């Protein structure tokens, strides 16, 4: 008996050691068999071109890459939760994932406004560089951590258009009294220039413009604007979209749900998000290009640049607004410092590269 007593713990240790490898393999095998079913809620109508098709592509990609082990069902705005409750739904785990835009969540954290688009901020290429290699993602993760959410870049519209106007903008004076649908920081900038920013959902833009309830509206760019028929309700199409130079969308992931996934599925989610982020920009670039040609050639739209002094004025006011946002809390200040520092350096670099090249390419050939 004494021998057995002495042996028991040792046997137990051997038993554990012996089955250790097998147990690991068995666990990995079980994980490889385990299927996860996730819900993904969005702030867009189901399958809305670009914004809504992005998360659909993401879900299809994840399904295929994981051989069906991670199945993600995508919900349009209002199907499971309203458009602007996506953040809360992911935070509390009602849905494991969301697809939206960070600037909607400024009520949760002021700093969130730096992670969609900033007036006179970064274009899509620069935004991706800041997020992936310029420290942006780490700050964004810090902003969302208290809400149990992991953020990932989820697509980009590229530089948007300035918008549809029924009043000519020939000088800074013309901004005074201008009633324009323009959300977020851009709206704040317009109000400092003497205009009246209005917030309206996309579906109401056409009627508001046609009835004169507003003088102007921005939406996205030729691809989405053409689909809304905005050219039928406005005289002029101004550019560029100084207020949204590269609007990045986001994937929101419930942290607990992500941590429950085996490593390979976590990698699949991360890589698919990265792929969709780039894919959406590619789709927008090609589709905007086609749609602009149609707007000009078929619908005879009057496309105009904003005058230089108007853009300069708006740029000065944007700097003012950004500094004030930064001063509202330490994390916003941290995001601002990183963002502005990156923008200044990349602007300098791009003046020698992208900008110089595009200027050279677009001059009439001799
Ligand atoms: Ca817009």
mmCIF file of C-alpha atoms and ligand atoms in Angstrom:
data_model
loop_
_atom_site.group_PDB
_atom_site.id
_atom_site.type_symbol
_atom_site.label_atom_id
_atom_site.label_comp_id
_atom_site.label_asym_id
_atom_site.label_seq_id
_atom_site.Cartn_x
_atom_site.Cartn_y
_atom_site.Cartn_z
ATOM 1 C CA UNK A 1 0.000 0.000 0.000
ATOM 2 C CA UNK A 2 2.797 2.336 0.970
ATOM 3 C CA UNK A 3 4.353 1.710 -2.397
ATOM 4 C CA UNK A 4 1.110 2.460 -4.159
ATOM 5 C CA UNK A 5 0.678 5.636 -2.101
ATOM 6 C CA UNK A 6 4.150 6.748 -3.090
ATOM 7 C CA UNK A 7 3.587 5.784 -6.676
ATOM 8 C CA UNK A 8 0.211 7.441 -7.134
ATOM 9 C CA UNK A 9 1.365 11.030 -7.567
ATOM 10 C CA UNK A 10 4.136 9.854 -9.849
ATOM 11 C CA UNK A 11 1.699 7.838 -11.934
ATOM 12 C CA UNK A 12 -0.523 10.856 -12.115
ATOM 13 C CA UNK A 13 2.405 12.973 -13.309
ATOM 14 C CA UNK A 14 3.311 10.360 -15.907
ATOM 15 C CA UNK A 15 -0.275 10.060 -16.971
ATOM 16 C CA UNK A 16 -0.466 13.805 -17.467
ATOM 17 C CA UNK A 17 2.865 13.966 -19.226
ATOM 18 C CA UNK A 18 2.000 10.987 -21.366
ATOM 19 C CA UNK A 19 -1.251 12.382 -22.570
ATOM 20 C CA UNK A 20 0.060 15.966 -22.791
ATOM 21 C CA UNK A 21 0.947 15.833 -26.454
ATOM 22 C CA UNK A 22 -2.102 13.782 -27.304
ATOM 23 C CA UNK A 23 -4.270 16.213 -25.374
ATOM 24 C CA UNK A 24 -2.784 19.135 -27.288
ATOM 25 C CA UNK A 25 -3.341 17.385 -30.589
ATOM 26 C CA UNK A 26 -6.847 16.386 -29.567
ATOM 27 C CA UNK A 27 -7.620 19.977 -28.548
ATOM 28 C CA UNK A 28 -6.217 21.320 -31.812
ATOM 29 C CA UNK A 29 -8.229 18.692 -33.691
ATOM 30 C CA UNK A 30 -11.379 19.641 -31.840
ATOM 31 C CA UNK A 31 -10.694 23.313 -32.565
ATOM 32 C CA UNK A 32 -10.150 22.522 -36.225
ATOM 33 C CA UNK A 33 -13.599 20.911 -36.245
ATOM 34 C CA UNK A 34 -15.282 23.632 -34.251
ATOM 35 C CA UNK A 35 -17.525 25.938 -36.231
ATOM 36 C CA UNK A 36 -18.175 29.539 -35.181
ATOM 37 C CA UNK A 37 -21.242 31.489 -36.234
ATOM 38 C CA UNK A 38 -20.947 35.267 -35.960
ATOM 39 C CA UNK A 39 -23.249 38.185 -36.594
ATOM 40 C CA UNK A 40 -21.932 41.327 -38.286
ATOM 41 C CA UNK A 41 -24.074 44.469 -37.990
ATOM 42 C CA UNK A 42 -23.558 47.471 -40.260
ATOM 43 C CA UNK A 43 -24.509 51.139 -40.515
ATOM 44 C CA UNK A 44 -25.449 50.789 -44.203
ATOM 45 C CA UNK A 45 -28.422 49.474 -46.131
ATOM 46 C CA UNK A 46 -27.923 45.771 -46.951
ATOM 47 C CA UNK A 47 -25.657 45.463 -50.038
ATOM 48 C CA UNK A 48 -25.355 49.256 -50.479
ATOM 49 C CA UNK A 49 -22.750 49.737 -53.269
ATOM 50 C CA UNK A 50 -19.244 49.925 -51.784
ATOM 51 C CA UNK A 51 -20.035 50.487 -48.119
ATOM 52 C CA UNK A 52 -22.447 47.581 -47.819
ATOM 53 C CA UNK A 53 -20.856 45.181 -50.284
ATOM 54 C CA UNK A 54 -17.504 45.435 -48.421
ATOM 55 C CA UNK A 55 -18.647 43.485 -45.345
ATOM 56 C CA UNK A 56 -20.432 40.956 -47.590
ATOM 57 C CA UNK A 57 -17.163 40.289 -49.421
ATOM 58 C CA UNK A 58 -15.404 40.016 -46.064
ATOM 59 C CA UNK A 59 -17.863 37.361 -44.846
ATOM 60 C CA UNK A 60 -17.577 35.360 -48.086
ATOM 61 C CA UNK A 61 -13.776 35.545 -47.948
ATOM 62 C CA UNK A 62 -13.638 34.355 -44.325
ATOM 63 C CA UNK A 63 -16.049 31.503 -45.068
ATOM 64 C CA UNK A 64 -13.922 30.317 -47.970
ATOM 65 C CA UNK A 65 -10.550 30.718 -46.267
ATOM 66 C CA UNK A 66 -11.728 28.950 -43.109
ATOM 67 C CA UNK A 67 -13.457 26.191 -45.058
ATOM 68 C CA UNK A 68 -16.737 27.131 -43.378
ATOM 69 C CA UNK A 69 -15.358 27.105 -39.812
ATOM 70 C CA UNK A 70 -16.168 30.788 -39.323
ATOM 71 C CA UNK A 71 -19.531 31.740 -40.764
ATOM 72 C CA UNK A 72 -20.478 35.403 -40.590
ATOM 73 C CA UNK A 73 -23.981 36.662 -41.259
ATOM 74 C CA UNK A 74 -24.141 40.303 -42.363
ATOM 75 C CA UNK A 75 -27.059 42.508 -41.313
ATOM 76 C CA UNK A 76 -28.014 45.797 -42.969
ATOM 77 C CA UNK A 77 -28.802 48.863 -40.851
ATOM 78 C CA UNK A 78 -31.983 48.337 -38.853
ATOM 79 C CA UNK A 79 -32.187 44.586 -39.455
ATOM 80 C CA UNK A 80 -30.716 43.642 -36.087
ATOM 81 C CA UNK A 81 -29.805 47.035 -34.617
ATOM 82 C CA UNK A 82 -30.211 50.603 -35.918
ATOM 83 C CA UNK A 83 -27.352 52.141 -37.952
ATOM 84 C CA UNK A 84 -25.938 54.144 -35.089
ATOM 85 C CA UNK A 85 -26.110 51.394 -32.470
ATOM 86 C CA UNK A 86 -23.493 49.231 -34.145
ATOM 87 C CA UNK A 87 -20.794 50.250 -31.660
ATOM 88 C CA UNK A 88 -22.904 49.392 -28.588
ATOM 89 C CA UNK A 89 -24.057 46.100 -30.123
ATOM 90 C CA UNK A 90 -20.468 44.949 -30.672
ATOM 91 C CA UNK A 91 -19.316 46.296 -27.318
ATOM 92 C CA UNK A 92 -21.856 44.232 -25.383
ATOM 93 C CA UNK A 93 -21.552 41.212 -27.713
ATOM 94 C CA UNK A 94 -25.062 41.295 -29.239
ATOM 95 C CA UNK A 95 -23.092 41.001 -32.476
ATOM 96 C CA UNK A 96 -19.513 39.723 -32.650
ATOM 97 C CA UNK A 97 -18.655 42.217 -35.387
ATOM 98 C CA UNK A 98 -19.697 45.528 -36.903
ATOM 99 C CA UNK A 99 -18.900 47.604 -39.981
ATOM 100 C CA UNK A 100 -19.239 51.352 -39.659
ATOM 101 C CA UNK A 101 -17.322 54.647 -39.461
ATOM 102 C CA UNK A 102 -15.421 55.748 -36.350
ATOM 103 C CA UNK A 103 -16.557 59.373 -36.517
ATOM 104 C CA UNK A 104 -20.061 58.281 -35.539
ATOM 105 C CA UNK A 105 -18.711 57.423 -32.068
ATOM 106 C CA UNK A 106 -17.415 60.818 -30.970
ATOM 107 C CA UNK A 107 -19.970 60.647 -28.130
ATOM 108 C CA UNK A 108 -18.110 57.563 -26.816
ATOM 109 C CA UNK A 109 -14.660 59.043 -27.310
ATOM 110 C CA UNK A 110 -13.707 62.403 -28.810
ATOM 111 C CA UNK A 111 -10.576 60.802 -30.289
ATOM 112 C CA UNK A 112 -12.700 58.526 -32.523
ATOM 113 C CA UNK A 113 -13.038 61.469 -34.945
ATOM 114 C CA UNK A 114 -9.459 61.007 -36.127
ATOM 115 C CA UNK A 115 -10.152 57.507 -37.461
ATOM 116 C CA UNK A 116 -12.516 58.106 -40.390
ATOM 117 C CA UNK A 117 -11.603 61.319 -42.145
ATOM 118 C CA UNK A 118 -10.401 64.712 -41.057
ATOM 119 C CA UNK A 119 -10.869 67.930 -43.082
ATOM 120 C CA UNK A 120 -7.646 68.545 -45.026
ATOM 121 C CA UNK A 121 -6.289 65.352 -43.435
ATOM 122 C CA UNK A 122 -4.951 62.201 -45.098
ATOM 123 C CA UNK A 123 -5.945 60.636 -48.406
ATOM 124 C CA UNK A 124 -6.613 56.871 -48.574
ATOM 125 C CA UNK A 125 -3.045 55.831 -49.293
ATOM 126 C CA UNK A 126 -1.737 58.054 -46.497
ATOM 127 C CA UNK A 127 -4.435 56.930 -44.074
ATOM 128 C CA UNK A 128 -3.518 53.271 -44.647
ATOM 129 C CA UNK A 129 0.138 54.140 -44.098
ATOM 130 C CA UNK A 130 -0.625 55.973 -40.845
ATOM 131 C CA UNK A 131 -2.853 53.168 -39.553
ATOM 132 C CA UNK A 132 -0.619 50.224 -40.495
ATOM 133 C CA UNK A 133 2.877 51.686 -40.185
ATOM 134 C CA UNK A 134 2.588 55.127 -38.591
ATOM 135 C CA UNK A 135 1.291 54.277 -35.112
ATOM 136 C CA UNK A 136 -2.370 55.034 -35.915
ATOM 137 C CA UNK A 137 -3.694 51.517 -35.260
ATOM 138 C CA UNK A 138 -2.155 51.329 -31.778
ATOM 139 C CA UNK A 139 -3.829 54.593 -30.745
ATOM 140 C CA UNK A 140 -7.124 53.478 -32.294
ATOM 141 C CA UNK A 141 -6.925 50.206 -30.304
ATOM 142 C CA UNK A 142 -6.321 52.251 -27.167
ATOM 143 C CA UNK A 143 -9.392 54.394 -27.926
ATOM 144 C CA UNK A 144 -11.667 51.322 -28.316
ATOM 145 C CA UNK A 145 -10.124 49.110 -25.580
ATOM 146 C CA UNK A 146 -12.360 50.426 -22.748
ATOM 147 C CA UNK A 147 -15.362 49.315 -24.835
ATOM 148 C CA UNK A 148 -14.114 45.745 -25.318
ATOM 149 C CA UNK A 149 -13.755 46.366 -29.067
ATOM 150 C CA UNK A 150 -10.865 45.665 -31.441
ATOM 151 C CA UNK A 151 -10.860 48.026 -34.480
ATOM 152 C CA UNK A 152 -9.549 47.207 -37.944
ATOM 153 C CA UNK A 153 -9.544 49.290 -41.133
ATOM 154 C CA UNK A 154 -12.543 48.271 -43.270
ATOM 155 C CA UNK A 155 -12.438 50.084 -46.596
ATOM 156 C CA UNK A 156 -11.889 53.570 -47.963
ATOM 157 C CA UNK A 157 -13.862 55.803 -50.322
ATOM 158 C CA UNK A 158 -10.837 57.740 -51.551
ATOM 159 C CA UNK A 159 -11.077 61.542 -51.840
ATOM 160 C CA UNK A 160 -14.769 62.400 -51.879
ATOM 161 C CA UNK A 161 -16.418 65.129 -53.949
ATOM 162 C CA UNK A 162 -17.194 68.584 -52.527
ATOM 163 C CA UNK A 163 -20.890 68.106 -53.150
ATOM 164 C CA UNK A 164 -23.961 69.195 -55.075
ATOM 165 C CA UNK A 165 -24.837 72.890 -54.997
ATOM 166 C CA UNK A 166 -27.698 75.070 -56.179
ATOM 167 C CA UNK A 167 -25.701 78.205 -55.363
ATOM 168 C CA UNK A 168 -22.456 79.193 -57.038
ATOM 169 C CA UNK A 169 -19.425 79.341 -54.771
ATOM 170 C CA UNK A 170 -17.209 82.085 -56.173
ATOM 171 C CA UNK A 171 -15.837 83.514 -52.939
ATOM 172 C CA UNK A 172 -15.711 83.011 -49.174
ATOM 173 C CA UNK A 173 -18.752 85.323 -48.975
ATOM 174 C CA UNK A 174 -20.846 82.714 -50.793
ATOM 175 C CA UNK A 175 -20.424 80.290 -47.878
ATOM 176 C CA UNK A 176 -22.310 82.691 -45.608
ATOM 177 C CA UNK A 177 -25.849 81.531 -45.041
ATOM 178 C CA UNK A 178 -25.275 78.386 -47.112
ATOM 179 C CA UNK A 179 -27.506 75.581 -45.849
ATOM 180 C CA UNK A 180 -25.598 72.414 -46.534
ATOM 181 C CA UNK A 181 -25.888 68.815 -45.475
ATOM 182 C CA UNK A 182 -22.383 68.119 -44.270
ATOM 183 C CA UNK A 183 -21.819 66.010 -41.156
ATOM 184 C CA UNK A 184 -18.979 65.844 -38.650
ATOM 185 C CA UNK A 185 -15.947 68.100 -38.452
ATOM 186 C CA UNK A 186 -16.586 69.405 -41.988
ATOM 187 C CA UNK A 187 -19.935 70.724 -40.778
ATOM 188 C CA UNK A 188 -18.253 72.476 -37.862
ATOM 189 C CA UNK A 189 -15.796 74.103 -40.268
ATOM 190 C CA UNK A 190 -18.628 75.273 -42.548
ATOM 191 C CA UNK A 191 -20.472 76.833 -39.626
ATOM 192 C CA UNK A 192 -17.336 78.845 -38.723
ATOM 193 C CA UNK A 193 -17.290 80.103 -42.297
ATOM 194 C CA UNK A 194 -20.827 81.413 -41.772
ATOM 195 C CA UNK A 195 -22.754 78.475 -43.239
ATOM 196 C CA UNK A 196 -25.439 76.322 -41.660
ATOM 197 C CA UNK A 197 -24.555 72.626 -41.556
ATOM 198 C CA UNK A 198 -27.497 70.248 -41.588
ATOM 199 C CA UNK A 199 -27.452 66.558 -40.733
ATOM 200 C CA UNK A 200 -29.718 64.363 -42.846
ATOM 201 C CA UNK A 201 -29.595 60.646 -43.640
ATOM 202 C CA UNK A 202 -28.617 59.738 -47.206
ATOM 203 C CA UNK A 203 -32.116 58.675 -48.190
ATOM 204 C CA UNK A 204 -33.484 62.212 -47.613
ATOM 205 C CA UNK A 205 -30.868 64.138 -49.576
ATOM 206 C CA UNK A 206 -32.557 64.175 -52.965
ATOM 207 C CA UNK A 207 -35.865 65.603 -51.735
ATOM 208 C CA UNK A 208 -34.210 68.121 -49.402
ATOM 209 C CA UNK A 209 -32.133 69.435 -52.296
ATOM 210 C CA UNK A 210 -34.991 69.451 -54.768
ATOM 211 C CA UNK A 211 -37.427 71.276 -52.479
ATOM 212 C CA UNK A 212 -34.849 73.891 -51.467
ATOM 213 C CA UNK A 213 -34.798 72.763 -47.830
ATOM 214 C CA UNK A 214 -31.011 72.790 -48.299
ATOM 215 C CA UNK A 215 -28.811 74.679 -50.801
ATOM 216 C CA UNK A 216 -26.189 71.970 -51.051
ATOM 217 C CA UNK A 217 -25.252 68.486 -49.957
ATOM 218 C CA UNK A 218 -22.204 66.315 -49.932
ATOM 219 C CA UNK A 219 -22.579 62.543 -50.116
ATOM 220 C CA UNK A 220 -19.671 60.370 -51.236
ATOM 221 C CA UNK A 221 -18.454 60.568 -54.824
ATOM 222 C CA UNK A 222 -19.689 59.991 -58.384
ATOM 223 C CA UNK A 223 -20.419 56.253 -57.870
ATOM 224 C CA UNK A 224 -22.807 56.669 -54.917
ATOM 225 C CA UNK A 225 -24.003 60.151 -55.932
ATOM 226 C CA UNK A 226 -25.086 58.950 -59.369
ATOM 227 C CA UNK A 227 -27.055 56.106 -57.758
ATOM 228 C CA UNK A 228 -28.979 58.678 -55.680
ATOM 229 C CA UNK A 229 -29.729 60.784 -58.779
ATOM 230 C CA UNK A 230 -28.441 63.933 -57.058
ATOM 231 C CA UNK A 231 -27.557 65.487 -60.434
ATOM 232 C CA UNK A 232 -31.290 65.876 -61.112
ATOM 233 C CA UNK A 233 -31.712 68.126 -58.075
ATOM 234 C CA UNK A 234 -28.614 70.365 -58.233
ATOM 235 C CA UNK A 235 -26.944 72.730 -60.711
ATOM 236 C CA UNK A 236 -23.272 72.362 -59.804
ATOM 237 C CA UNK A 237 -20.976 69.556 -58.700
ATOM 238 C CA UNK A 238 -18.029 71.014 -56.777
ATOM 239 C CA UNK A 239 -14.660 69.438 -55.985
ATOM 240 C CA UNK A 240 -12.588 68.424 -54.117
ATOM 241 C CA UNK A 241 -14.076 66.910 -50.943
ATOM 242 C CA UNK A 242 -11.790 68.893 -48.615
ATOM 243 C CA UNK A 243 -13.872 67.672 -45.671
ATOM 244 C CA UNK A 244 -13.428 63.929 -46.410
ATOM 245 C CA UNK A 245 -10.156 63.359 -48.239
ATOM 246 C CA UNK A 246 -10.038 59.604 -47.616
ATOM 247 C CA UNK A 247 -12.808 58.285 -45.426
ATOM 248 C CA UNK A 248 -11.762 55.028 -43.815
ATOM 249 C CA UNK A 249 -14.447 52.623 -42.695
ATOM 250 C CA UNK A 250 -13.975 50.214 -39.838
ATOM 251 C CA UNK A 251 -14.499 46.676 -38.714
ATOM 252 C CA UNK A 252 -15.392 46.454 -35.038
ATOM 253 C CA UNK A 253 -14.729 43.130 -33.311
ATOM 254 C CA UNK A 254 -15.907 42.089 -29.869
ATOM 255 C CA UNK A 255 -12.683 41.324 -27.996
ATOM 256 C CA UNK A 256 -14.025 38.271 -26.112
ATOM 257 C CA UNK A 257 -15.356 36.742 -29.323
ATOM 258 C CA UNK A 258 -12.027 37.332 -31.093
ATOM 259 C CA UNK A 259 -10.071 35.801 -28.181
ATOM 260 C CA UNK A 260 -12.221 32.643 -28.359
ATOM 261 C CA UNK A 261 -11.131 31.977 -31.947
ATOM 262 C CA UNK A 262 -8.168 29.672 -32.583
ATOM 263 C CA UNK A 263 -5.078 31.452 -33.912
ATOM 264 C CA UNK A 264 -5.622 30.503 -37.544
ATOM 265 C CA UNK A 265 -9.152 31.937 -37.598
ATOM 266 C CA UNK A 266 -7.888 35.118 -35.929
ATOM 267 C CA UNK A 267 -5.331 35.409 -38.719
ATOM 268 C CA UNK A 268 -8.037 34.821 -41.349
ATOM 269 C CA UNK A 269 -10.196 37.617 -39.889
ATOM 270 C CA UNK A 270 -7.235 39.995 -39.764
ATOM 271 C CA UNK A 271 -6.055 39.257 -43.303
ATOM 272 C CA UNK A 272 -9.571 39.356 -44.801
ATOM 273 C CA UNK A 273 -10.158 42.770 -43.181
ATOM 274 C CA UNK A 274 -6.915 44.023 -44.684
ATOM 275 C CA UNK A 275 -7.900 42.668 -48.098
ATOM 276 C CA UNK A 276 -11.369 44.240 -47.991
ATOM 277 C CA UNK A 277 -9.884 47.549 -46.854
ATOM 278 C CA UNK A 278 -7.825 47.709 -50.046
ATOM 279 C CA UNK A 279 -10.497 46.111 -52.241
ATOM 280 C CA UNK A 280 -13.060 48.789 -51.438
ATOM 281 C CA UNK A 281 -10.677 51.569 -52.445
ATOM 282 C CA UNK A 282 -9.954 49.763 -55.707
ATOM 283 C CA UNK A 283 -13.672 49.369 -56.382
ATOM 284 C CA UNK A 284 -14.378 53.025 -55.561
ATOM 285 C CA UNK A 285 -11.545 54.255 -57.748
ATOM 286 C CA UNK A 286 -12.748 52.272 -60.770
ATOM 287 C CA UNK A 287 -16.469 52.928 -60.217
ATOM 288 C CA UNK A 288 -16.100 56.657 -59.434
ATOM 289 C CA UNK A 289 -14.079 57.046 -62.567
ATOM 290 C CA UNK A 290 -16.804 55.424 -64.690
ATOM 291 C CA UNK A 291 -19.616 57.302 -62.935
ATOM 292 C CA UNK A 292 -17.962 60.711 -63.355
ATOM 293 C CA UNK A 293 -17.731 60.148 -67.110
ATOM 294 C CA UNK A 294 -21.422 59.258 -67.164
ATOM 295 C CA UNK A 295 -22.385 62.323 -65.099
ATOM 296 C CA UNK A 296 -20.488 64.663 -67.416
ATOM 297 C CA UNK A 297 -21.127 63.062 -70.802
ATOM 298 C CA UNK A 298 -24.623 61.701 -70.401
ATOM 299 C CA UNK A 299 -26.139 64.010 -67.787
ATOM 300 C CA UNK A 300 -24.153 67.159 -68.705
ATOM 301 C CA UNK A 301 -23.274 67.932 -65.104
ATOM 302 C CA UNK A 302 -21.472 71.255 -64.479
ATOM 303 C CA UNK A 303 -18.378 70.154 -62.514
ATOM 304 C CA UNK A 304 -16.476 73.017 -60.857
ATOM 305 C CA UNK A 305 -13.468 73.436 -58.601
ATOM 306 C CA UNK A 306 -13.842 75.395 -55.363
ATOM 307 C CA UNK A 307 -11.936 78.693 -55.732
ATOM 308 C CA UNK A 308 -8.471 78.689 -54.109
ATOM 309 C CA UNK A 309 -9.330 81.379 -51.552
ATOM 310 C CA UNK A 310 -12.370 79.378 -50.419
ATOM 311 C CA UNK A 311 -10.213 76.274 -49.877
ATOM 312 C CA UNK A 312 -7.550 78.316 -48.052
ATOM 313 C CA UNK A 313 -10.152 79.801 -45.732
ATOM 314 C CA UNK A 314 -11.657 76.376 -45.018
ATOM 315 C CA UNK A 315 -8.193 74.956 -44.369
ATOM 316 C CA UNK A 316 -7.409 77.632 -41.787
ATOM 317 C CA UNK A 317 -10.717 77.010 -40.033
ATOM 318 C CA UNK A 318 -10.113 73.224 -40.127
ATOM 319 C CA UNK A 319 -6.791 73.632 -38.294
ATOM 320 C CA UNK A 320 -8.613 75.646 -35.643
ATOM 321 C CA UNK A 321 -11.350 73.026 -35.209
ATOM 322 C CA UNK A 322 -8.871 70.109 -35.004
ATOM 323 C CA UNK A 323 -6.828 71.832 -32.292
ATOM 324 C CA UNK A 324 -9.982 72.366 -30.248
ATOM 325 C CA UNK A 325 -11.037 68.724 -30.626
ATOM 326 C CA UNK A 326 -7.565 67.634 -29.488
ATOM 327 C CA UNK A 327 -7.768 69.822 -26.394
ATOM 328 C CA UNK A 328 -10.937 68.042 -25.240
ATOM 329 C CA UNK A 329 -9.173 64.963 -23.833
ATOM 330 C CA UNK A 330 -5.685 63.423 -23.556
ATOM 331 C CA UNK A 331 -6.373 60.548 -25.935
ATOM 332 C CA UNK A 332 -7.716 62.964 -28.578
ATOM 333 C CA UNK A 333 -4.533 65.008 -28.121
ATOM 334 C CA UNK A 334 -2.445 61.868 -28.587
ATOM 335 C CA UNK A 335 -4.337 60.955 -31.793
ATOM 336 C CA UNK A 336 -4.086 64.546 -33.062
ATOM 337 C CA UNK A 337 -0.321 64.768 -32.425
ATOM 338 C CA UNK A 338 0.319 61.475 -34.209
ATOM 339 C CA UNK A 339 -2.045 62.298 -37.093
ATOM 340 C CA UNK A 340 -0.811 65.838 -37.731
ATOM 341 C CA UNK A 341 2.834 64.849 -37.419
ATOM 342 C CA UNK A 342 2.283 62.075 -39.969
ATOM 343 C CA UNK A 343 0.295 64.352 -42.292
ATOM 344 C CA UNK A 344 2.964 67.036 -42.323
ATOM 345 C CA UNK A 345 5.742 64.568 -43.127
ATOM 346 C CA UNK A 346 3.801 62.615 -45.755
ATOM 347 C CA UNK A 347 2.633 65.865 -47.417
ATOM 348 C CA UNK A 348 6.249 66.840 -47.799
ATOM 349 C CA UNK A 349 7.200 63.416 -49.181
ATOM 350 C CA UNK A 350 4.222 63.304 -51.538
ATOM 351 C CA UNK A 351 5.032 66.753 -52.898
ATOM 352 C CA UNK A 352 8.090 65.076 -54.462
ATOM 353 C CA UNK A 353 6.330 61.892 -55.515
ATOM 354 C CA UNK A 354 2.553 61.372 -55.989
ATOM 355 C CA UNK A 355 1.694 65.062 -56.308
ATOM 356 C CA UNK A 356 4.632 65.924 -58.563
ATOM 357 C CA UNK A 357 3.944 62.912 -60.731
ATOM 358 C CA UNK A 358 0.194 63.540 -61.103
ATOM 359 C CA UNK A 359 0.828 67.206 -61.905
ATOM 360 C CA UNK A 360 3.366 66.210 -64.553
ATOM 361 C CA UNK A 361 1.162 63.490 -66.018
ATOM 362 C CA UNK A 362 -1.963 65.644 -66.215
ATOM 363 C CA UNK A 363 -0.429 68.632 -68.009
ATOM 364 C CA UNK A 364 -1.389 68.720 -71.660
ATOM 365 C CA UNK A 365 1.304 66.881 -73.653
ATOM 366 C CA UNK A 366 3.429 68.901 -76.051
HETATM 367 CA CA1 LIG B 1 -19.336 62.217 -47.320
#
